[in-house]
Amino acid sequence: MMLTPAALAQSSLAVPDAMQAVFNAPWAGKLMVFAGIAGIITSWNAFYIGGFRAIYALAHSGMLPVFLAKLHPEYKTPVNANGWCLPAGYCSV
């Protein structure tokens, strides 16, 4: 254990503080925060891409309106699912 129980209780970000203690350098904690942010952005990207593919698949199978199943002729991406659902998602927030 790199942090004492008292240090762990006072820490607001335990993992970056532990990294600072292991390497005895403040850059290690900042690197850990950056790695966490990068992981969150990667997850959002996967949800973004996968979500529109799921809308396309539902429309292709007839469970959603058929116009959402249109693919771009060159890139084969779900054009209408992106074009209609992205603004709707922003409006719901």
Short mmCIF file of C-alpha atoms in Angstrom, two decimals:
data_model
loop_
_atom_site.label_atom_id
_atom_site.label_comp_id
_atom_site.label_asym_id
_atom_site.label_seq_id
_atom_site.Cartn_x
_atom_site.Cartn_y
_atom_site.Cartn_z
CA MET A 1 0.00 0.00 0.00
CA MET A 2 1.55 3.30 -1.05
CA LEU A 3 -0.79 5.64 0.82
CA THR A 4 -1.35 5.46 4.53
CA PRO A 5 -4.98 5.12 5.65
CA ALA A 6 -4.93 8.76 6.81
CA ALA A 7 -3.57 9.96 3.45
CA LEU A 8 -6.13 7.84 1.62
CA ALA A 9 -8.96 9.31 3.70
CA GLN A 10 -7.85 12.86 2.88
CA SER A 11 -7.33 12.19 -0.82
CA SER A 12 -9.95 13.35 -3.30
CA LEU A 13 -8.34 11.34 -6.14
CA ALA A 14 -6.80 8.23 -4.62
CA VAL A 15 -5.22 6.65 -7.71
CA PRO A 16 -3.34 9.77 -8.91
CA ASP A 17 -2.19 10.42 -5.35
CA ALA A 18 -0.94 6.83 -5.08
CA MET A 19 0.93 7.22 -8.37
CA GLN A 20 2.57 10.37 -7.05
CA ALA A 21 3.61 8.45 -3.95
CA VAL A 22 4.98 5.48 -5.95
CA PHE A 23 7.09 7.58 -8.31
CA ASN A 24 7.65 10.44 -5.83
CA ALA A 25 6.85 12.91 -8.61
CA PRO A 26 3.81 15.12 -9.32
CA TRP A 27 3.89 14.26 -13.04
CA ALA A 28 2.81 10.69 -12.29
CA GLY A 29 -0.47 11.85 -10.79
CA LYS A 30 -1.12 14.15 -13.73
CA LEU A 31 -0.38 11.30 -16.12
CA MET A 32 -2.94 9.12 -14.34
CA VAL A 33 -5.62 11.85 -14.58
CA PHE A 34 -4.84 12.26 -18.29
CA ALA A 35 -5.12 8.47 -18.80
CA GLY A 36 -8.52 8.50 -17.10
CA ILE A 37 -9.77 11.32 -19.31
CA ALA A 38 -8.50 9.51 -22.42
CA GLY A 39 -10.38 6.38 -21.35
CA ILE A 40 -13.62 8.30 -20.91
CA ILE A 41 -13.28 9.91 -24.36
CA THR A 42 -12.61 6.49 -25.89
CA SER A 43 -15.79 5.14 -24.29
CA TRP A 44 -17.84 8.06 -25.58
CA ASN A 45 -16.49 7.46 -29.08
CA ALA A 46 -17.51 3.80 -28.96
CA PHE A 47 -21.02 4.69 -27.74
CA TYR A 48 -21.33 7.31 -30.49
CA ILE A 49 -20.36 4.95 -33.30
CA GLY A 50 -22.13 1.90 -31.90
CA GLY A 51 -25.30 3.80 -31.07
CA PHE A 52 -25.89 4.94 -34.62
CA ARG A 53 -25.10 1.47 -35.93
CA ALA A 54 -27.73 0.09 -33.54
CA ILE A 55 -30.29 2.61 -34.83
CA TYR A 56 -29.41 1.58 -38.39
CA ALA A 57 -29.81 -2.12 -37.53
CA LEU A 58 -33.20 -1.52 -35.88
CA ALA A 59 -34.38 0.44 -38.91
CA HIS A 60 -33.01 -2.17 -41.30
CA SER A 61 -34.98 -4.88 -39.49
CA GLY A 62 -38.18 -2.80 -39.59
CA MET A 63 -38.40 -1.85 -35.91
CA LEU A 64 -37.72 1.84 -36.60
CA PRO A 65 -38.67 3.97 -39.61
CA VAL A 66 -37.01 2.74 -42.80
CA PHE A 67 -35.47 6.12 -43.69
CA LEU A 68 -33.02 5.63 -40.78
CA ALA A 69 -31.55 2.59 -42.58
CA LYS A 70 -29.99 4.59 -45.43
CA LEU A 71 -26.23 4.08 -45.84
CA HIS A 72 -23.77 6.48 -47.43
CA PRO A 73 -22.91 5.08 -50.87
CA GLU A 74 -19.13 5.39 -50.49
CA TYR A 75 -18.41 5.14 -46.76
CA LYS A 76 -21.26 2.78 -45.77
CA THR A 77 -22.08 4.80 -42.65
CA PRO A 78 -25.69 5.27 -41.47
CA VAL A 79 -26.31 8.75 -42.87
CA ASN A 80 -29.87 9.37 -41.73
CA ALA A 81 -29.34 7.85 -38.29
CA ASN A 82 -26.49 10.32 -37.74
CA GLY A 83 -28.30 13.25 -39.33
CA TRP A 84 -31.60 12.85 -37.47
CA CYS A 85 -30.62 11.38 -34.13
CA LEU A 86 -27.57 13.49 -33.31
CA PRO A 87 -29.53 16.78 -33.14
CA ALA A 88 -32.31 15.02 -31.23
CA GLY A 89 -29.77 13.82 -28.69
CA TYR A 90 -28.35 17.30 -28.24
CA CYS A 91 -31.83 18.75 -27.82
CA SER A 92 -32.68 16.23 -25.12
CA VAL A 93 -29.75 17.34 -22.96
#
